[in-house]
Short mmCIF file of C-alpha atoms and ligand atoms in Angstrom, two decimals:
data_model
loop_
_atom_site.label_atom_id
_atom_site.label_comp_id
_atom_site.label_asym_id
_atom_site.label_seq_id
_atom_site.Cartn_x
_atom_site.Cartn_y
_atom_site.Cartn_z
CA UNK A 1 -7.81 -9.52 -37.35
CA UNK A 2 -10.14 -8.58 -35.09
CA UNK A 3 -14.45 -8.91 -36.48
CA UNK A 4 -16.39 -5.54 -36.55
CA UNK A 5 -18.20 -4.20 -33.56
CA UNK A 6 -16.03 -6.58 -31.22
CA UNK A 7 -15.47 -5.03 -27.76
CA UNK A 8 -12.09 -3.60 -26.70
CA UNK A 9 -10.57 -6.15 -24.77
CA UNK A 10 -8.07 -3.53 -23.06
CA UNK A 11 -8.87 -2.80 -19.52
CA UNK A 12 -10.50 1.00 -18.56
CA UNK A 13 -8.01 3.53 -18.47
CA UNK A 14 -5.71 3.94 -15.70
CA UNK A 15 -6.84 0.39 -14.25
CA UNK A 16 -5.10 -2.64 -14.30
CA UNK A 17 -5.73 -6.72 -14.91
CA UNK A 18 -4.83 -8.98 -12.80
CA UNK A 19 -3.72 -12.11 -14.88
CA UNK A 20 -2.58 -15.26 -12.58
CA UNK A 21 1.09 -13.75 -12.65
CA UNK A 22 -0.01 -10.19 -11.48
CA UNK A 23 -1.91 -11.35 -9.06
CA UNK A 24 0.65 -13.79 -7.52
CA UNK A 25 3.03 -10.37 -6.92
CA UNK A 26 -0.34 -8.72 -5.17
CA UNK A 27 -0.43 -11.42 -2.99
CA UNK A 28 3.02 -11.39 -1.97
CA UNK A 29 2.67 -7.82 -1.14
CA UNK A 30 -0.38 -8.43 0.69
CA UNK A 31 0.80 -11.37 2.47
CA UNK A 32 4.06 -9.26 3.90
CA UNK A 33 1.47 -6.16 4.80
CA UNK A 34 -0.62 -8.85 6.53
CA UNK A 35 2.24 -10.59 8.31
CA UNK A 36 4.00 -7.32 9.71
CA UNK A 37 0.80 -5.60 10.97
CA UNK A 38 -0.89 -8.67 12.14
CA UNK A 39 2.60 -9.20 14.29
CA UNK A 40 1.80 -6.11 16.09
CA UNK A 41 -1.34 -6.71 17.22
CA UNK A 42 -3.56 -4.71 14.51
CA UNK A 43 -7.07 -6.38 13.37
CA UNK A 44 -8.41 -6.42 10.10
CA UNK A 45 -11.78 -3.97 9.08
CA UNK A 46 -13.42 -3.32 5.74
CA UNK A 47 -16.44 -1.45 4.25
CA UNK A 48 -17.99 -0.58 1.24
CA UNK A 49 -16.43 1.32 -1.82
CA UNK A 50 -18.94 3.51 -1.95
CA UNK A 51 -19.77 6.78 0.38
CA UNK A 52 -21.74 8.86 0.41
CA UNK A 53 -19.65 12.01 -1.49
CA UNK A 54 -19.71 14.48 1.31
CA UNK A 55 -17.50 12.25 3.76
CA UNK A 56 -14.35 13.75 1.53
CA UNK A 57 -15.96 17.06 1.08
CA UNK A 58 -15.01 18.51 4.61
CA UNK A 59 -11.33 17.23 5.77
CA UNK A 60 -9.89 15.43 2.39
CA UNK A 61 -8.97 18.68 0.72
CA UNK A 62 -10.18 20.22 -2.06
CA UNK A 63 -7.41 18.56 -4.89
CA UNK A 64 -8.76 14.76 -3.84
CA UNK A 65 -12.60 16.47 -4.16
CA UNK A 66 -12.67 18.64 -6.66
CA UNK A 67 -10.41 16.80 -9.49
CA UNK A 68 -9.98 13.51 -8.22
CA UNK A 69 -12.75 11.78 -7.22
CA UNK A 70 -15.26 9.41 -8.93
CA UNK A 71 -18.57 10.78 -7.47
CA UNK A 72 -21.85 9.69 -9.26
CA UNK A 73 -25.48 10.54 -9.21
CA UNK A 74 -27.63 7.17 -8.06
CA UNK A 75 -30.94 6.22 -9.32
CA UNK A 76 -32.08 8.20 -5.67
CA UNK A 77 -30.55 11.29 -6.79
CA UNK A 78 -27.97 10.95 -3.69
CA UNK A 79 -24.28 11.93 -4.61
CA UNK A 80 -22.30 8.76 -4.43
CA UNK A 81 -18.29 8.23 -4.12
CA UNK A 82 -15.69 5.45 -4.78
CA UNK A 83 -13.54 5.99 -1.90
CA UNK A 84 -10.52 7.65 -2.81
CA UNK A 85 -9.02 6.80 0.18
CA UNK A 86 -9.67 5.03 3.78
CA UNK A 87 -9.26 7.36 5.85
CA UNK A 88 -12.94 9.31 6.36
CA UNK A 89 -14.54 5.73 6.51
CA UNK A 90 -12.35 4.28 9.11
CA UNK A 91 -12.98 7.55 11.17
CA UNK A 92 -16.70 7.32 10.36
CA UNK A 93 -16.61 3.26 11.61
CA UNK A 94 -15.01 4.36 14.84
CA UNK A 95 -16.97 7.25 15.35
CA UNK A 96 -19.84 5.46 15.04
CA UNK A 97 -19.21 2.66 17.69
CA UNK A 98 -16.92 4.96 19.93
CA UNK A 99 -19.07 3.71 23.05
CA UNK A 100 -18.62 -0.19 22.67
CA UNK A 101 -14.81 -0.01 21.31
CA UNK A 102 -12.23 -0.55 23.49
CA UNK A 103 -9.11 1.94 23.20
CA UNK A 104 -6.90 2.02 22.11
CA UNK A 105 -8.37 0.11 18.73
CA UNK A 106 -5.20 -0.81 16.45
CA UNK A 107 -7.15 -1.57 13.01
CA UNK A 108 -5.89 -2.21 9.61
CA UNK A 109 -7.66 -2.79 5.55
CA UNK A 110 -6.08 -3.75 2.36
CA UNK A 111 -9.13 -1.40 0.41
CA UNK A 112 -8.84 -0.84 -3.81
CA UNK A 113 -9.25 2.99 -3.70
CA UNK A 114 -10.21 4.89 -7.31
CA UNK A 115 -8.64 8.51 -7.95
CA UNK A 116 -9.04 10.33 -11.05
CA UNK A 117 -5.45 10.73 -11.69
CA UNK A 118 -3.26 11.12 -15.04
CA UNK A 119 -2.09 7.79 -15.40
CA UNK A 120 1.82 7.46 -14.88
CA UNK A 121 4.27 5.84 -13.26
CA UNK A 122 3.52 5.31 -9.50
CA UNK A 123 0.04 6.75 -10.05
CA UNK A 124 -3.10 5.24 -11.39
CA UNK A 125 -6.89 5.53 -11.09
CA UNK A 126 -7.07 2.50 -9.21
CA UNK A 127 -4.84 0.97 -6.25
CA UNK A 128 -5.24 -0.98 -3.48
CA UNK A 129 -3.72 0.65 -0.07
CA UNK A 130 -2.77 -1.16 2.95
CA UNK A 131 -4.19 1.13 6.11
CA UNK A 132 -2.67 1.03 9.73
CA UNK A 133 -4.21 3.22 12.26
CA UNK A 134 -4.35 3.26 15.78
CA UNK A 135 -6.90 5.44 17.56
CA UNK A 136 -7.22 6.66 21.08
CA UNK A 137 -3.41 7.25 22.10
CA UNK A 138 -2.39 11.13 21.94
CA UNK A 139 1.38 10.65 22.57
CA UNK A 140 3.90 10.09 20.65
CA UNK A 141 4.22 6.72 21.37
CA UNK A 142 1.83 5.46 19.26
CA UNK A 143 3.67 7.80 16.24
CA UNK A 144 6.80 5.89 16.97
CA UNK A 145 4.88 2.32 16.71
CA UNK A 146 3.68 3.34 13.85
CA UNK A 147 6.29 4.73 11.46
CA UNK A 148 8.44 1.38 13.30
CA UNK A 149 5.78 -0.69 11.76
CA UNK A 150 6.64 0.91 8.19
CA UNK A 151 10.19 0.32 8.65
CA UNK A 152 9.48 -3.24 9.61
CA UNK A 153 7.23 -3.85 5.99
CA UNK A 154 10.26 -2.22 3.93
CA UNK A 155 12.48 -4.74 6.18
CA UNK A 156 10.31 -7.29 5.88
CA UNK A 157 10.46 -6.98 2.10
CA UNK A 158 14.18 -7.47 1.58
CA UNK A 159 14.67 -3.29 1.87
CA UNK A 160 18.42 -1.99 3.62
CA UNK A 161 18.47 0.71 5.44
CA UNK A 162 19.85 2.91 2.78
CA UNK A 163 17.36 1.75 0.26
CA UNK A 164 15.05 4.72 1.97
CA UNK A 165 14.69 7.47 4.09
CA UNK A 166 11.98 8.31 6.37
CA UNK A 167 11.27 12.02 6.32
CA UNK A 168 9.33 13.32 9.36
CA UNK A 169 7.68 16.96 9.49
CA UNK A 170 5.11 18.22 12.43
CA UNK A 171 2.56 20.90 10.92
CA UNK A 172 2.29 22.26 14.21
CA UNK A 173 5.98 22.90 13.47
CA UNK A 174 4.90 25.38 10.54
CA UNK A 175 2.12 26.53 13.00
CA UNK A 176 4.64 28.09 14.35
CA UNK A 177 6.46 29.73 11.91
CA UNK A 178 3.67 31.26 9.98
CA UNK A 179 2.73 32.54 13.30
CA UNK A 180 6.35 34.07 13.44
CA UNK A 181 5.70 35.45 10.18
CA UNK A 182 2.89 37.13 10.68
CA UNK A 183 1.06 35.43 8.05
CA UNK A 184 -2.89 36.08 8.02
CA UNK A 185 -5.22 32.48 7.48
CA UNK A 186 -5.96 33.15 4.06
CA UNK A 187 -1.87 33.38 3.47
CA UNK A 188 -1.30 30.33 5.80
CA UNK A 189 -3.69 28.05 3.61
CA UNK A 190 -1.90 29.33 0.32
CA UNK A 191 1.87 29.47 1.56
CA UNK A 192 1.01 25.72 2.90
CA UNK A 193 -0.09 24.69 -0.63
CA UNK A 194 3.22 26.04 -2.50
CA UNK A 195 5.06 24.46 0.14
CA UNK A 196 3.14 21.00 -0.37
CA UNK A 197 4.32 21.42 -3.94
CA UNK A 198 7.88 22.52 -3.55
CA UNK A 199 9.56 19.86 -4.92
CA UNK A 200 7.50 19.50 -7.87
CA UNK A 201 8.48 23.20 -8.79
CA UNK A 202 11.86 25.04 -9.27
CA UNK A 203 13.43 26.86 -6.56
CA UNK A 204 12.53 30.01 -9.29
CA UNK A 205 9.07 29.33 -9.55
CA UNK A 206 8.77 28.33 -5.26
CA UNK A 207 10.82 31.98 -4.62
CA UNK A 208 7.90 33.70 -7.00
CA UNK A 209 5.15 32.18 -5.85
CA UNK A 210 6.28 33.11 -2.46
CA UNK A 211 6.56 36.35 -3.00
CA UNK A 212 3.41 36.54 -4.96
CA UNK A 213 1.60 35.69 -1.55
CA UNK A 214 3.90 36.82 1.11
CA UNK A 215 6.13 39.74 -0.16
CA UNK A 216 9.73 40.13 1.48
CA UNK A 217 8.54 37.84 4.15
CA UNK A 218 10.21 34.93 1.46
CA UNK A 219 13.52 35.57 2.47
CA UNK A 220 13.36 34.30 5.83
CA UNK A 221 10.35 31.69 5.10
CA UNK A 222 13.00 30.18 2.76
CA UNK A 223 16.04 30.90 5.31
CA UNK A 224 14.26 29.12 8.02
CA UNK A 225 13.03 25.99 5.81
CA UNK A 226 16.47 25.07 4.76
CA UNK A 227 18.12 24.89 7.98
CA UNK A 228 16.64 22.74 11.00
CA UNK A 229 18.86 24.27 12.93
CA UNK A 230 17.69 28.03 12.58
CA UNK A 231 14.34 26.42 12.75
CA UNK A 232 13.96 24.93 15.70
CA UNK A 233 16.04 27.56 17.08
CA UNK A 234 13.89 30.47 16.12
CA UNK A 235 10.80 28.66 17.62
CA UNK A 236 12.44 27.90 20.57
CA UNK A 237 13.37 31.41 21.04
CA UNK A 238 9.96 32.68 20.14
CA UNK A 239 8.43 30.12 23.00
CA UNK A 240 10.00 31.59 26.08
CA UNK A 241 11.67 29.72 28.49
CA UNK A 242 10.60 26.16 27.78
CA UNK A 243 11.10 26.15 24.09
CA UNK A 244 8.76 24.87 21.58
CA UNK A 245 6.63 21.81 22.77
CA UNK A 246 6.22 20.89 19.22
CA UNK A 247 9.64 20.92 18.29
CA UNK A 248 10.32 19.07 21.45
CA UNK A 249 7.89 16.65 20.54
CA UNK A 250 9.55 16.47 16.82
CA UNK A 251 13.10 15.88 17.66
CA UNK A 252 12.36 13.49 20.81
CA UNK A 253 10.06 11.32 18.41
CA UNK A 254 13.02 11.18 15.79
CA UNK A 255 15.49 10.02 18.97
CA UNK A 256 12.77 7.44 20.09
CA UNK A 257 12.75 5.64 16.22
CA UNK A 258 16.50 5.79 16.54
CA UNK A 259 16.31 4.16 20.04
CA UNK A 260 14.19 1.28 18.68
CA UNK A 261 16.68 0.79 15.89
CA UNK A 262 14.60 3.21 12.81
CA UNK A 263 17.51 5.48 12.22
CA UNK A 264 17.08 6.10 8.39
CA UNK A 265 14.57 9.17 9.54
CA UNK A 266 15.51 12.94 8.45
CA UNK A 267 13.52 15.50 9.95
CA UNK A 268 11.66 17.91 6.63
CA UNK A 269 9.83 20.83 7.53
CA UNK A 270 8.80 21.17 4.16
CA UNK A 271 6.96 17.76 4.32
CA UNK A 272 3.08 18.81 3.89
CA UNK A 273 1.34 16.16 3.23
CA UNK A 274 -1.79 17.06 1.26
CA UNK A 275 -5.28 15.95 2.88
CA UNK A 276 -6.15 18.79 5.36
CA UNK A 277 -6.75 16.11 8.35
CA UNK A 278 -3.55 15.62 9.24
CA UNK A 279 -2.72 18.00 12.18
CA UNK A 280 0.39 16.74 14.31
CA UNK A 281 3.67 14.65 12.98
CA UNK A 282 3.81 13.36 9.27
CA UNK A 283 5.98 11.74 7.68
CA UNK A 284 6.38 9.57 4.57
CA UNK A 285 8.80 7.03 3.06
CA UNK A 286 10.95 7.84 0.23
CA UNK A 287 13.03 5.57 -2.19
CA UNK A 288 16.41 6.54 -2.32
CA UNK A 289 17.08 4.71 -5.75
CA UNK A 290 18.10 6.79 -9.02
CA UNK A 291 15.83 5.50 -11.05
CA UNK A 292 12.95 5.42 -9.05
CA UNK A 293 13.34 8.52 -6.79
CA UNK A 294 9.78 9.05 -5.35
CA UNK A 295 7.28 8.64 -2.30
CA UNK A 296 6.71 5.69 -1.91
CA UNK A 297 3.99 5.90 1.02
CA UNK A 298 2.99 7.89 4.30
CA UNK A 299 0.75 8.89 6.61
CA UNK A 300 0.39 10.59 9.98
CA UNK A 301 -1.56 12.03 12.54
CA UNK A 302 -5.17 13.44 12.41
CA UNK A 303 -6.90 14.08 15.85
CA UNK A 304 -9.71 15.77 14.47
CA UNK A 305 -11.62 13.97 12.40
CA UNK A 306 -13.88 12.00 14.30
CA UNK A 307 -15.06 15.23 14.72
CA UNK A 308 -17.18 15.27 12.06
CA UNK A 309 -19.64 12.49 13.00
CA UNK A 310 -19.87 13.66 16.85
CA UNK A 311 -18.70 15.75 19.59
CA UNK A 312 -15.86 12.71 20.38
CA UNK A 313 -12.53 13.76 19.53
CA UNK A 314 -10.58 10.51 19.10
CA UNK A 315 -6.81 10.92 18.29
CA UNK A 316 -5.37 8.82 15.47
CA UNK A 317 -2.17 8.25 13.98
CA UNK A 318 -1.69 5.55 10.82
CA UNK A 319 -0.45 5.57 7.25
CA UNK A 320 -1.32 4.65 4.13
CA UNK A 321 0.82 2.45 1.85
CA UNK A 322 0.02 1.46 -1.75
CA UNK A 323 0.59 -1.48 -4.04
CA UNK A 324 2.12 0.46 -7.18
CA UNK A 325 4.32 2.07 -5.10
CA UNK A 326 5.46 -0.82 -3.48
CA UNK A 327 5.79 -3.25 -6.72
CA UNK A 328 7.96 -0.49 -8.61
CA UNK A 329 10.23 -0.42 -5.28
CA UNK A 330 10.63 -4.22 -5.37
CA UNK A 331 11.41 -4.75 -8.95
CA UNK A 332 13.68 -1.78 -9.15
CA UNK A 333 15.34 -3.36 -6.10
CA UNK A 334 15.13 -7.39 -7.66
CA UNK A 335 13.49 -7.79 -4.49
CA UNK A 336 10.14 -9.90 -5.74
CA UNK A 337 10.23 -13.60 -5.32
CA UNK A 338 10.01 -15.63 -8.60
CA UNK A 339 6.55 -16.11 -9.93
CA UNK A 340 5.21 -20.12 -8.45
CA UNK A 341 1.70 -20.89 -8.98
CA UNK A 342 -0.52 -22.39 -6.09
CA UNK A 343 -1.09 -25.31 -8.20
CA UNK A 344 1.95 -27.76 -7.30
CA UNK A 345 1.01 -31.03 -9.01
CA UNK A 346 -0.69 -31.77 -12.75
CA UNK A 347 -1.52 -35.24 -13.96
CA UNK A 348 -1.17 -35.77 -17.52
CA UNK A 349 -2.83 -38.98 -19.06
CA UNK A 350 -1.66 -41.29 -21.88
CA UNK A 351 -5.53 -41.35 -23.02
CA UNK A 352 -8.84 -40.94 -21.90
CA UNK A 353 -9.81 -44.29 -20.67
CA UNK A 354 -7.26 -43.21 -17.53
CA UNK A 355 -9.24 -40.17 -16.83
CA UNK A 356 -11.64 -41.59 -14.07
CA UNK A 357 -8.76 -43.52 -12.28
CA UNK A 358 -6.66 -40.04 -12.78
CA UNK A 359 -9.72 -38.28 -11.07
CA UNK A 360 -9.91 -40.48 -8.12
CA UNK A 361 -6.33 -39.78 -7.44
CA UNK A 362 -6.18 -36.51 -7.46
CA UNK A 363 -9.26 -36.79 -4.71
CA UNK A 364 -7.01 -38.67 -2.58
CA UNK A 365 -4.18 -36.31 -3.15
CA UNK A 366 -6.00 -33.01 -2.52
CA UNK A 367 -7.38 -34.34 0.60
CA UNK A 368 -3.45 -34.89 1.40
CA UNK A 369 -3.49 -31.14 0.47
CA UNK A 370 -1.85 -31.19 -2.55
CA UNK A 371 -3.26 -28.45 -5.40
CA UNK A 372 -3.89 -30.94 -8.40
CA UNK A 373 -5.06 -29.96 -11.66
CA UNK A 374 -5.36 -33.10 -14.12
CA UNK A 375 -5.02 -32.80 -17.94
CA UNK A 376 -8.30 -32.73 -19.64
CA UNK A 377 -7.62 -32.18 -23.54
CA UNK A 378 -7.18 -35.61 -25.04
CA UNK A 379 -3.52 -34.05 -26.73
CA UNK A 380 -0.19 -35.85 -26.88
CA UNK A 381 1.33 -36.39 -23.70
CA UNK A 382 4.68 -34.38 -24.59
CA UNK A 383 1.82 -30.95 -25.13
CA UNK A 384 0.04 -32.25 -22.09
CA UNK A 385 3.57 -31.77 -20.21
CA UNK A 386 4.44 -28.43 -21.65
CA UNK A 387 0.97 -26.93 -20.58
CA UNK A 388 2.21 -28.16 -17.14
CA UNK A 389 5.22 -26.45 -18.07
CA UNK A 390 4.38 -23.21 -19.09
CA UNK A 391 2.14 -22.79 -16.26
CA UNK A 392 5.30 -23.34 -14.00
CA UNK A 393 3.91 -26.19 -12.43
CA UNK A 394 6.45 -27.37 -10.48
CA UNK A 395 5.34 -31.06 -10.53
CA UNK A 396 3.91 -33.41 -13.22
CA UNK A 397 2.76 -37.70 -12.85
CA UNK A 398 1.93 -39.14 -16.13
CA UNK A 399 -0.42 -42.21 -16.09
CA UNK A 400 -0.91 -44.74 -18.42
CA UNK A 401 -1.84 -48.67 -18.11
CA UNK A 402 1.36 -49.47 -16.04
CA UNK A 403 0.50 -46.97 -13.47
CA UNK A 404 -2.70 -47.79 -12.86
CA UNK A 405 -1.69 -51.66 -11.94
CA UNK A 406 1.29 -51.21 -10.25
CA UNK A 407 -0.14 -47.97 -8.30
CA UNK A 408 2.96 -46.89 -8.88
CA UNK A 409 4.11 -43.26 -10.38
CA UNK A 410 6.70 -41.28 -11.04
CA UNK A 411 6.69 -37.95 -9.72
CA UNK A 412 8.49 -35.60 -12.26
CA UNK A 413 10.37 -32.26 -10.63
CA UNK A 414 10.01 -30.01 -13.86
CA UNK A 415 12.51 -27.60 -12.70
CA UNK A 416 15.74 -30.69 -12.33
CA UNK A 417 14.06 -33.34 -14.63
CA UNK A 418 14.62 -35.37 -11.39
CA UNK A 419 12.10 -38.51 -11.61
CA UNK A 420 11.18 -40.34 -8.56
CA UNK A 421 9.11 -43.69 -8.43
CA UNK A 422 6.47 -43.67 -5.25
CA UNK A 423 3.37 -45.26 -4.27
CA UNK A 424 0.70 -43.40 -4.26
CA UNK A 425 0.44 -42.52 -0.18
CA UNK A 426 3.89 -41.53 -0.92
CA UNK A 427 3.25 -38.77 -3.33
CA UNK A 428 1.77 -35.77 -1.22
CA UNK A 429 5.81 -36.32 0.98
CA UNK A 430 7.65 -36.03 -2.07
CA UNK A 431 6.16 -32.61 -3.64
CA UNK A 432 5.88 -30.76 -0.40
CA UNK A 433 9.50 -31.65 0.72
P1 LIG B 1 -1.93 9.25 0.35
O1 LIG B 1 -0.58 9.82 0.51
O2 LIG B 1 -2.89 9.93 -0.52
O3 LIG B 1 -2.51 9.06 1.83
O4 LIG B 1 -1.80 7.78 -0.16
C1 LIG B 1 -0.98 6.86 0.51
C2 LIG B 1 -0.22 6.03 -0.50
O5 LIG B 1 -1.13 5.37 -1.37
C3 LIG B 1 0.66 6.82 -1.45
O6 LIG B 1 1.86 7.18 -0.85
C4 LIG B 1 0.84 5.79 -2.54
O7 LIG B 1 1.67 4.71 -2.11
C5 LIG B 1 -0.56 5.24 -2.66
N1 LIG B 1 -1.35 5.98 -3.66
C6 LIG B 1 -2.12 7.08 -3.47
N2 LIG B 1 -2.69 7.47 -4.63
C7 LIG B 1 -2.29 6.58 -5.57
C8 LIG B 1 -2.55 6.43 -6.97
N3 LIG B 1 -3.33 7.26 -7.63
N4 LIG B 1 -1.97 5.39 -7.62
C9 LIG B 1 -1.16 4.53 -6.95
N5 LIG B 1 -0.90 4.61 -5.63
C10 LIG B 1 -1.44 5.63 -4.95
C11 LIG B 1 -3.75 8.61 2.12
O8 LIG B 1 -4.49 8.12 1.31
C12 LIG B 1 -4.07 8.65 3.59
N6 LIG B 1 -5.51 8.42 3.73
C13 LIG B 1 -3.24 7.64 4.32
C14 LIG B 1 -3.49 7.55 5.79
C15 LIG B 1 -3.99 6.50 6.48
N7 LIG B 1 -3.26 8.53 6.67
C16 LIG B 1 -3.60 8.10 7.86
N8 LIG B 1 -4.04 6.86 7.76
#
């Protein structure tokens, strides 16, 4: 039983611990993230956690602001964030040096981001979120590098095609048909909103809501938004002779993935995307499995933003991909390697008047670059062994008084039982074979 006024030892709500095991699946993830984006050329940033809170205020949109952010007073009386995203700070970082970069910058972060969120599955108040953005290239090649470079993380991670589906939207696209609707601005920001929400709702509650806002106009907002065909038709009629540059743009980006091999892609015109930035293609990543049917990550483009630290406009494109997400798609999938620590050797002694000539040789052997931990609890040698064992240390010596003469050991693989008798220049060979 736990004493009186002893503190909780559960983490904050909505947060998580990272014990040895946890943090050996973060750094798998990470390590893949790093791999992928590092292959294509894209350098690694960072920055603070904390802004200042009117970076989100303008562009985020109001959901992220108003509900989900942890914004603070500090002892200066300045309102204070934890970034809820990466986003607004990259575009402040570039802003800010837009005369010395050189463009276009490709520029990645693995950032923990805090959003005041009810806890579930896929969603806490804390994640971390691997960034990709590239800045300074308007066309849509640099939207097909970068959705590629999500279908090469999910590939690199042991992901089939079939395991997701890439759905890919253009707000311009819905520009468009608002505009063909008649729709007046106020009606454009709310009919985007019920759209961003659609398939949280029912199709009863979508139809209402609709017609709340937009009257009879529903029938044919709804018409046009389940059939690409009609869609893209009805803009193309409405722009004259050379169609619709945005659906053009759309539908030749979905044929250039295909071309460099991304053909899981579906084009959605209901895909919002919340944060107002974005103001070109989206898209995001979905998990096709039953029983973990969700978004798994996205992103897309936002030319605009720079915008709000100086007269530069500087396109971007990138997406945003968090660990959650990712980890519930792996294990749902068996797709996470099994858990190893870094530490491959422990040295277990049959008393303490071995410890110094234990010490020594675990010197020599980390400067072989071995990871050696040595047994420091004066217990029986079989306990010594099963700390080394339920650590999953995958390699345990045992020295005692005819070790130390003979300088000879034997090298124990915990996993076969396998025992093999070396010298000790031979050890560091035999454990990293
Ligand atoms: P976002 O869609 O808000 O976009 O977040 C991107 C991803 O981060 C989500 O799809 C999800 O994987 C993860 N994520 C977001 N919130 C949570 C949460 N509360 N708990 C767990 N995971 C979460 C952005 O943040 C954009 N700034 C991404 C971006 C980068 N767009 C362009 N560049």
């Amino acid at each position: 039983m736990k004493g009186k006024n002893k503190l909780d030892t559960e983490s904050y709500k909505g947060v998580r611990d990272f014990y040895p095991e946890n943090m050996f699946v973060q750094n798998y993830i990470f390590g893949v993230w790093r791999e992928v984006v590092e292959s294509f050329g894209y350098l690694e940033y960072g920055a603070s956690v904390l802004e200042p809170a009117e970076l989100y205020v303008a562009k985020s949109g109001e959901e992220i602001v108003n509900e989900q952010t942890y914004t603070f007073k500090d002892r200066g009386d300045r309102d204070v964030t934890l970034r809820p995203e990466m986003t607004p700070t990259v575009a402040r970082m570039v802003a800010g040096k837009s005369n010395e970069l050189s463009f276009p910058l490709r520029w990645y972060s693995i950032p923990n981001l805090f959003r005041y969120e009810k806890p579930q599955r896929g969603r806490l108040r804390e994640h971390w979120q691997l960034n990709v953005d590239i800045f300074g290239v308007e066309n849509g090649e640099a939207d097909a590098e970068i959705i590629s470079i999500a279908y090469q993380i999910m590939n690199k991670f042991g992901a089939k095609d079939e395991d997701f589906v890439i759905k890919i939207n253009n707000r311009k696209l819905l520009e468009e048909l608002f505009t063909h609707l008649k729709l007046d601005p106020e009606q454009t920001k709310k009919v985007s909103k019920i759209i961003d929400k659609k398939d949280k709702i029912s199709p009863a509650i979508f139809e209402a809501s609709l017609f709340e806002l937009i009257g009879d106009k529903k029938t044919e907002l709804i018409d046009l938004l389940s059939s690409n065909e009609k869609l893209l038709d009805t803009l193309n009629k409405n722009a004259g002779e050379n169609g619709s540059q945005n659906a053009k743009e759309t539908v030749e980006l979905i044929e250039k993935l295909s071309s460099i091999g991304v053909t899981n892609t579906v084009l959605s015109p209901t895909l919002m995307r919340g944060f107002d930035y974005y103001n070109g293609i989206v898209f995001e990543v979905f998990d096709t499995h039953s029983d973990n049917n969700r978004s798994l990550f996205g992103g897309g483009r936002y030319n605009n933003l720079t915008e709000l630290f100086s007269d530069k406009d500087i396109p971007a494109f990138g997406f945003g991909m968090g660990d959650v997400t990712a980890k519930d798609f792996l294990e749902v999938r068996n797709l996470l390697p099994r858990y190893r620590p870094q530490t491959q050797l422990y040295i277990c002694n049959l008393g303490p008047e071995f410890l110094n000539h234990v010490r020594s040789m675990a010197d020599s052997l980390r400067k072989a670059g071995l990871n050696v931990a040595i047994d420091l609890s004066n217990k029986k040698l079989g306990d010594q062994i099963k700390t080394a064992d339920r650590q999953y240390i995958p390699y345990v010596i045992c020295v005692g008084e005819n070790e130390v003469k003979s300088n000879t050991y034997s090298v124990k693989d915990m996993q076969s039982g396998e025992e093999k008798r070396v010298k000790l220049e031979e050890i560091a060979g035999v454990i990293k074979r």
